[in-house]
CSV table of C-alpha atoms in Angstrom, one decimal:
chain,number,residue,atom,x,y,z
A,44,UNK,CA,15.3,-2.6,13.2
A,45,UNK,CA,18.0,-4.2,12.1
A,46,UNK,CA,20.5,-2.7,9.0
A,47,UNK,CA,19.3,-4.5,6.0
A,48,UNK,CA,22.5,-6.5,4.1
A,49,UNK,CA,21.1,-6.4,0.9
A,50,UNK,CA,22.3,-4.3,-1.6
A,51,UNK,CA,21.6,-3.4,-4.9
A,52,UNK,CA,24.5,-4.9,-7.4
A,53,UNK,CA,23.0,-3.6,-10.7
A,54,UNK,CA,19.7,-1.3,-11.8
A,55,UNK,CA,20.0,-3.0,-14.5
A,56,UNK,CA,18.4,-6.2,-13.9
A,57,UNK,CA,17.7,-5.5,-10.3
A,58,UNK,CA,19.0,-8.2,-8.6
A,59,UNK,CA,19.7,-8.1,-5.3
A,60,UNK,CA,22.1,-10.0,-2.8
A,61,UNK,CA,21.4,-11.3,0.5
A,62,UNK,CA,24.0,-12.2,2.6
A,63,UNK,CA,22.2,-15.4,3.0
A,64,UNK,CA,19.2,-17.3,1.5
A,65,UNK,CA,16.3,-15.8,3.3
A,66,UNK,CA,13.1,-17.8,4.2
A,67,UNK,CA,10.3,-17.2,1.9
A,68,UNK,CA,6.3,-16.8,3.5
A,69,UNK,CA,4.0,-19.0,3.1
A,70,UNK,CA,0.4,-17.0,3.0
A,71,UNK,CA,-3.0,-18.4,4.4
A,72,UNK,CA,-6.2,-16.1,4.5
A,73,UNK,CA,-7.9,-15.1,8.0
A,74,UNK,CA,-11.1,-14.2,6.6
A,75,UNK,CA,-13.9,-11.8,8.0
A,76,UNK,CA,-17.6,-10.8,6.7
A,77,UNK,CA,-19.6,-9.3,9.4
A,78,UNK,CA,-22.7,-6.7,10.0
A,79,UNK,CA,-22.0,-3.9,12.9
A,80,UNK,CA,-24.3,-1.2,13.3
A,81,UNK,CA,-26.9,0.2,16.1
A,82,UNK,CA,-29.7,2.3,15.7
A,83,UNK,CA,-27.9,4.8,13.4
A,84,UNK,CA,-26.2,2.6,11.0
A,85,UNK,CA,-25.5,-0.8,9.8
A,86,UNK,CA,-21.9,-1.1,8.2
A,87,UNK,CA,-20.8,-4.5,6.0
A,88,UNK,CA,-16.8,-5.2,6.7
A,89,UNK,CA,-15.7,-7.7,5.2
A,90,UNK,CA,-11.5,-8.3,5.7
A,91,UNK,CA,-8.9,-10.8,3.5
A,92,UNK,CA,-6.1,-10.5,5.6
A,93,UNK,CA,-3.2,-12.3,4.0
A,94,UNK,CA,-1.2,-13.6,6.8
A,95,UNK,CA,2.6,-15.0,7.4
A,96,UNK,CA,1.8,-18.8,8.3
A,97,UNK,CA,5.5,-19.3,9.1
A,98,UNK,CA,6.7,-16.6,10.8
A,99,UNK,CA,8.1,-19.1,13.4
A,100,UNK,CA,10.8,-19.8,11.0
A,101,UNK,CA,12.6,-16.4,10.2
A,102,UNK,CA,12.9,-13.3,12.6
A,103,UNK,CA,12.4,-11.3,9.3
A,104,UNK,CA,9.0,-12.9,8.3
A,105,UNK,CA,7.6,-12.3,12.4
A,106,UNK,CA,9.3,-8.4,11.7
A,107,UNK,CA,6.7,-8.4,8.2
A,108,UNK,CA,3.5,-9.6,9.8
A,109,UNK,CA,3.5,-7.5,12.8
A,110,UNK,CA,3.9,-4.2,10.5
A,111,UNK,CA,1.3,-5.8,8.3
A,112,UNK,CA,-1.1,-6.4,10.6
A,113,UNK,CA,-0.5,-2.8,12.1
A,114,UNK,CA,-1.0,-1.6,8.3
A,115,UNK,CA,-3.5,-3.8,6.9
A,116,UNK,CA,-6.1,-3.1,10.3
A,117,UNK,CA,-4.9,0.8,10.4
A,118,UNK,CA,-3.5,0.2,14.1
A,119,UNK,CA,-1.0,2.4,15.8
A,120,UNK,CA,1.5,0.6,18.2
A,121,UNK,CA,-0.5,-3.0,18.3
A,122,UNK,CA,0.9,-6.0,20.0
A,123,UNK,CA,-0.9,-8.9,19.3
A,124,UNK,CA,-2.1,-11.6,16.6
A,125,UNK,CA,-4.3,-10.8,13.6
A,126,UNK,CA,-7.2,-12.0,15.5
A,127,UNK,CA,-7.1,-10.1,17.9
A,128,UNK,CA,-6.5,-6.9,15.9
A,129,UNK,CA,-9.6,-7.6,13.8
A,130,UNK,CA,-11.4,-7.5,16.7
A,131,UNK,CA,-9.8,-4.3,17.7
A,132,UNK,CA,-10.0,-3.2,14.1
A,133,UNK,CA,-14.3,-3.4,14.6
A,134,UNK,CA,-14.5,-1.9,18.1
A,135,UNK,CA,-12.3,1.0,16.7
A,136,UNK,CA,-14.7,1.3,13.6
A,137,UNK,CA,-17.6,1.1,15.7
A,138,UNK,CA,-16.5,3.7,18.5
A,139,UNK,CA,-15.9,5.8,14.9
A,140,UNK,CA,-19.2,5.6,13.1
A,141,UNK,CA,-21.6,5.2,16.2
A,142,UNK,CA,-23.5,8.7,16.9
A,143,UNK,CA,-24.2,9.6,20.7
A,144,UNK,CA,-27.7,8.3,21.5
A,145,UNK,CA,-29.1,12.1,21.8
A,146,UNK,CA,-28.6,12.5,18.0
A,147,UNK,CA,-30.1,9.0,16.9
A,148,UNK,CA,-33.6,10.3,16.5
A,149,UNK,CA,-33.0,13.5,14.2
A,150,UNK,CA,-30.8,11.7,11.6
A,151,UNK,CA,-30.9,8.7,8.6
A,152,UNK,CA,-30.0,5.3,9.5
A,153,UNK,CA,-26.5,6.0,7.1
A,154,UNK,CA,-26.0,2.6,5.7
A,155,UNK,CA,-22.1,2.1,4.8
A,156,UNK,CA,-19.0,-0.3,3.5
A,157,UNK,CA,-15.8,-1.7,4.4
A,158,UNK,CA,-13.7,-4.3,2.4
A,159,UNK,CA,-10.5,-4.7,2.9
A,160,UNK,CA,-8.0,-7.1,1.5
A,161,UNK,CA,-3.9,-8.0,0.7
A,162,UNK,CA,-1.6,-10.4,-1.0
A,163,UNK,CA,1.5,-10.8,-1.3
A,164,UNK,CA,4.3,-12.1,-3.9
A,165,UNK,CA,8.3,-12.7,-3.8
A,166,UNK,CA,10.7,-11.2,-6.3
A,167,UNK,CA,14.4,-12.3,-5.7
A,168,UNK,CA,14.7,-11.6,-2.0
A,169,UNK,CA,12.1,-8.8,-1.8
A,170,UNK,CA,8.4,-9.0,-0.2
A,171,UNK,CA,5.9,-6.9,-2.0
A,172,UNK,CA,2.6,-6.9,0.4
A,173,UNK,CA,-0.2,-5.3,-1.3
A,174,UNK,CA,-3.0,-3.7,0.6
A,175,UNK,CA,-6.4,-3.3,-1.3
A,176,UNK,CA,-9.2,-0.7,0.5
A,177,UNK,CA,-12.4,0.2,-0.9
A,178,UNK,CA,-14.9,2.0,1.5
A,179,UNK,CA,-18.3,3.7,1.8
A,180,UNK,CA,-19.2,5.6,4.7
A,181,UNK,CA,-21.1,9.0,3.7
A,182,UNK,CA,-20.5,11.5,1.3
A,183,UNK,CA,-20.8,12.0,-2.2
A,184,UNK,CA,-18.8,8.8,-3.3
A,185,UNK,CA,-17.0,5.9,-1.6
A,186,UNK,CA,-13.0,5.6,-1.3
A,187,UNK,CA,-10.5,3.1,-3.0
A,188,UNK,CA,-7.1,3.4,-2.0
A,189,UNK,CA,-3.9,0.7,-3.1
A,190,UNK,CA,-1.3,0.6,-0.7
A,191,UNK,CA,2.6,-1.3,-1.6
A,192,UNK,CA,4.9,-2.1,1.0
A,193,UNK,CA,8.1,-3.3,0.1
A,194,UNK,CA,10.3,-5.6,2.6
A,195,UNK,CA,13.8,-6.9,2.3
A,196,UNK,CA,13.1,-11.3,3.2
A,197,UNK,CA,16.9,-11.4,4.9
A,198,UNK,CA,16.3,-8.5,7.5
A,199,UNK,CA,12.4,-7.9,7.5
A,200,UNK,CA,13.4,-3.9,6.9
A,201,UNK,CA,10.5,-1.7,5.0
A,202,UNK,CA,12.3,0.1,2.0
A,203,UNK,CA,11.6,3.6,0.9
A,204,UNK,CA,12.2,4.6,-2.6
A,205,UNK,CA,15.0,6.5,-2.1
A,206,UNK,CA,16.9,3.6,0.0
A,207,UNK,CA,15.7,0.7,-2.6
A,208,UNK,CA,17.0,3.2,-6.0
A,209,UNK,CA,19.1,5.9,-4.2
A,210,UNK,CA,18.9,9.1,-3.0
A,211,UNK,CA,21.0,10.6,-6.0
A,212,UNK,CA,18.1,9.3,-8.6
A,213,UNK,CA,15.0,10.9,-6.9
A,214,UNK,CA,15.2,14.2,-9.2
A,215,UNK,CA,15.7,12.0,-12.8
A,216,UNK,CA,12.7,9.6,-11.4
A,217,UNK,CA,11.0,12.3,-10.5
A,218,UNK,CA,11.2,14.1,-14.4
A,219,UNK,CA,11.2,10.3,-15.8
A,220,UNK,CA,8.0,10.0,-13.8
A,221,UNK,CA,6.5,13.2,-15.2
A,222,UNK,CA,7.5,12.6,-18.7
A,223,UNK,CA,5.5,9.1,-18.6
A,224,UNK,CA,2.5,11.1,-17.1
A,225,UNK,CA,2.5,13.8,-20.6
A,226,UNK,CA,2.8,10.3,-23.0
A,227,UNK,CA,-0.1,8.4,-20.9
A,228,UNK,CA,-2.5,11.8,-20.8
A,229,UNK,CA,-1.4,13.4,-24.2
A,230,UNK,CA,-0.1,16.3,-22.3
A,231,UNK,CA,3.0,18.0,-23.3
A,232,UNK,CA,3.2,20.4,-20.2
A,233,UNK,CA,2.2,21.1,-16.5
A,234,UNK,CA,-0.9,23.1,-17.5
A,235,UNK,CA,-2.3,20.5,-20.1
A,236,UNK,CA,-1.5,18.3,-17.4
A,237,UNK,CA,-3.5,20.7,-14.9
A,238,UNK,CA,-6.6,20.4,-17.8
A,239,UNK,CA,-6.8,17.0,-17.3
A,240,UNK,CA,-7.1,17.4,-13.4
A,241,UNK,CA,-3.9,16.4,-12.4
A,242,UNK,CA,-2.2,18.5,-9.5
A,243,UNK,CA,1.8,18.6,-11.3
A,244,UNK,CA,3.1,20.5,-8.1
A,245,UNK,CA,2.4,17.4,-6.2
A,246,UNK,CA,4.1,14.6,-8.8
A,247,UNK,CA,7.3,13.3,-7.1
A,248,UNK,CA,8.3,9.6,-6.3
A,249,UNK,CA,6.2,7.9,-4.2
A,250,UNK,CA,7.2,5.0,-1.9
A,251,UNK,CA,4.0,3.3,-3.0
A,252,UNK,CA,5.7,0.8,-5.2
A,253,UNK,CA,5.7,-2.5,-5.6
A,254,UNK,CA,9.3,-4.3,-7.4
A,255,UNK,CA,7.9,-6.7,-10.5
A,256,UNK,CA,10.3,-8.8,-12.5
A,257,UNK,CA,10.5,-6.2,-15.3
A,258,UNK,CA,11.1,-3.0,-13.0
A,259,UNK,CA,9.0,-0.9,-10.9
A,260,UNK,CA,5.4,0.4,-10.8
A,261,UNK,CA,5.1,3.5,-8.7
A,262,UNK,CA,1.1,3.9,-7.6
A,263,UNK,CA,-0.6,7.1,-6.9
A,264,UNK,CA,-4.1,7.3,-5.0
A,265,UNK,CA,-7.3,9.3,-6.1
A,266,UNK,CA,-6.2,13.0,-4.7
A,267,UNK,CA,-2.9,12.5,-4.5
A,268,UNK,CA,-1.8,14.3,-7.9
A,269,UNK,CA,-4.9,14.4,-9.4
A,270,UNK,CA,-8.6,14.5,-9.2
A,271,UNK,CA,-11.0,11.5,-8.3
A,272,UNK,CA,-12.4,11.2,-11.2
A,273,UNK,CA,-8.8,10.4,-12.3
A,274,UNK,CA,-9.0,7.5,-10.3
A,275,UNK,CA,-5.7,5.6,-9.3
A,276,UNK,CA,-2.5,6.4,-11.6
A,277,UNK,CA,0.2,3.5,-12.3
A,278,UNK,CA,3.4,4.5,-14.0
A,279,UNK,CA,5.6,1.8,-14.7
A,280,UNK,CA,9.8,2.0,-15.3
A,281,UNK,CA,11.3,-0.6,-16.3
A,282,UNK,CA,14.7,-2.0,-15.6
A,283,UNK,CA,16.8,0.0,-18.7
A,284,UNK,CA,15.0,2.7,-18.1
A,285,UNK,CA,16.2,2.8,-14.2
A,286,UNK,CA,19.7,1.9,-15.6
A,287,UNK,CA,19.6,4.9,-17.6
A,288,UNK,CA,19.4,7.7,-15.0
């Protein structure tokens, strides 16, 4: 992949500065709400896959939908359109929940869930492309998960946390992180944190962000520093605040 050429000129306010006005997506929905199942379960899926309508128009945009389409139908290594992974998406779920035909009389017909949808949204010459999963398929409870991926519009290049705000800042964002978590859960250490089913030897940036206008929301999954019943954690910093370390 190309070497993105934008570059950040100020933490501060964020801006950033292509070395030349990049073509911004247009989105249109390819839309999916189906029944698969055989004699051992029935599962709903239902995806909103929010595609790149004019990718023909920028190598950066084409760059963006294939890794979205890779992302958004859980593929590894796919060539080909969104159509055709959905279709691959459902054979692959299928092979997945389908139990060999010696075991379909001794067990419950499981009944189960997919849904899957995205959006996306411009800030300056950044792509944030928001992937929304909520699931059911056995077990105690179902599964939400929110996943951000952040693309430069000039180059089509996925940024990491550490490439977007710079290596050097990790460590402060890290404790600036942290500090937020003790204000938002009226903790004022790791073990009051720990009482309140968070996992603090797990709290470090994550490169599940998305860039908003003000700053930066980092998001953090059910089990990823803390219990379920936790449910997802947002911690938002804003533009001073990112100046500041």
């Amino acid at each position: 992949m190309k070497k993105t050429c934008i570059f950040l000129t100020t933490l501060t306010a964020l801006t950033l500065t292509a070395c030349h006005r990049p073509v911004k997506p247009h989105f249109e929905f390819s839309t999916l709400d189906t029944l698969i199942g055989d004699a051992t379960y029935d599962c709903r899926v239902e995806y909103r896959f929010a595609a790149i309508a004019n990718t023909a128009k920028s190598d950066a945009l084409r760059t963006i939908e294939e890794r979205n389409i890779i992302y958004f139908f859980e593929l590894e290594e796919f060539d080909g359109t969104a159509a055709e992974a959905m279709a691959e998406s459902l054979r692959q779920l299928d092979e997945e929940l389908r139990l060999p035909t010696t075991a379909a009389p001794s067990v419950a017909r499981m009944e189960c869930e997919v849904s899957v949808e995205s959006e996306g949204t411009v800030v300056d010459t950044l792509l944030n492309y928001a992937i929304y999963r909520s699931s059911y398929l056995g077990g105690a409870h179902g599964m939400y998960t929110t996943a951000y991926h952040t693309y430069s519009l000039t180059t089509g290049y996925e940024y990491s946390a550490a490439e977007l705000f710079g290596q050097e800042r990790m460590e402060p964002l890290t404790a600036l992180i942290r500090k937020k978590l003790y204000e938002k859960y009226e903790a004022t250490n790791d073990n009051e944190l720990s009482a309140r089913g968070f996992f603090p030897e797990y709290i470090a940036v994550t490169d599940n962000f998305k860039v908003t206008r003000e700053g930066v929301v980092f998001l953090y999954n059910p089990y990823e520093i803390a219990c379920y019943a936790t449910g997802d954690i947002e911690v938002a910093i804003s533009h001073e605040e990112l100046a500041a370390l």
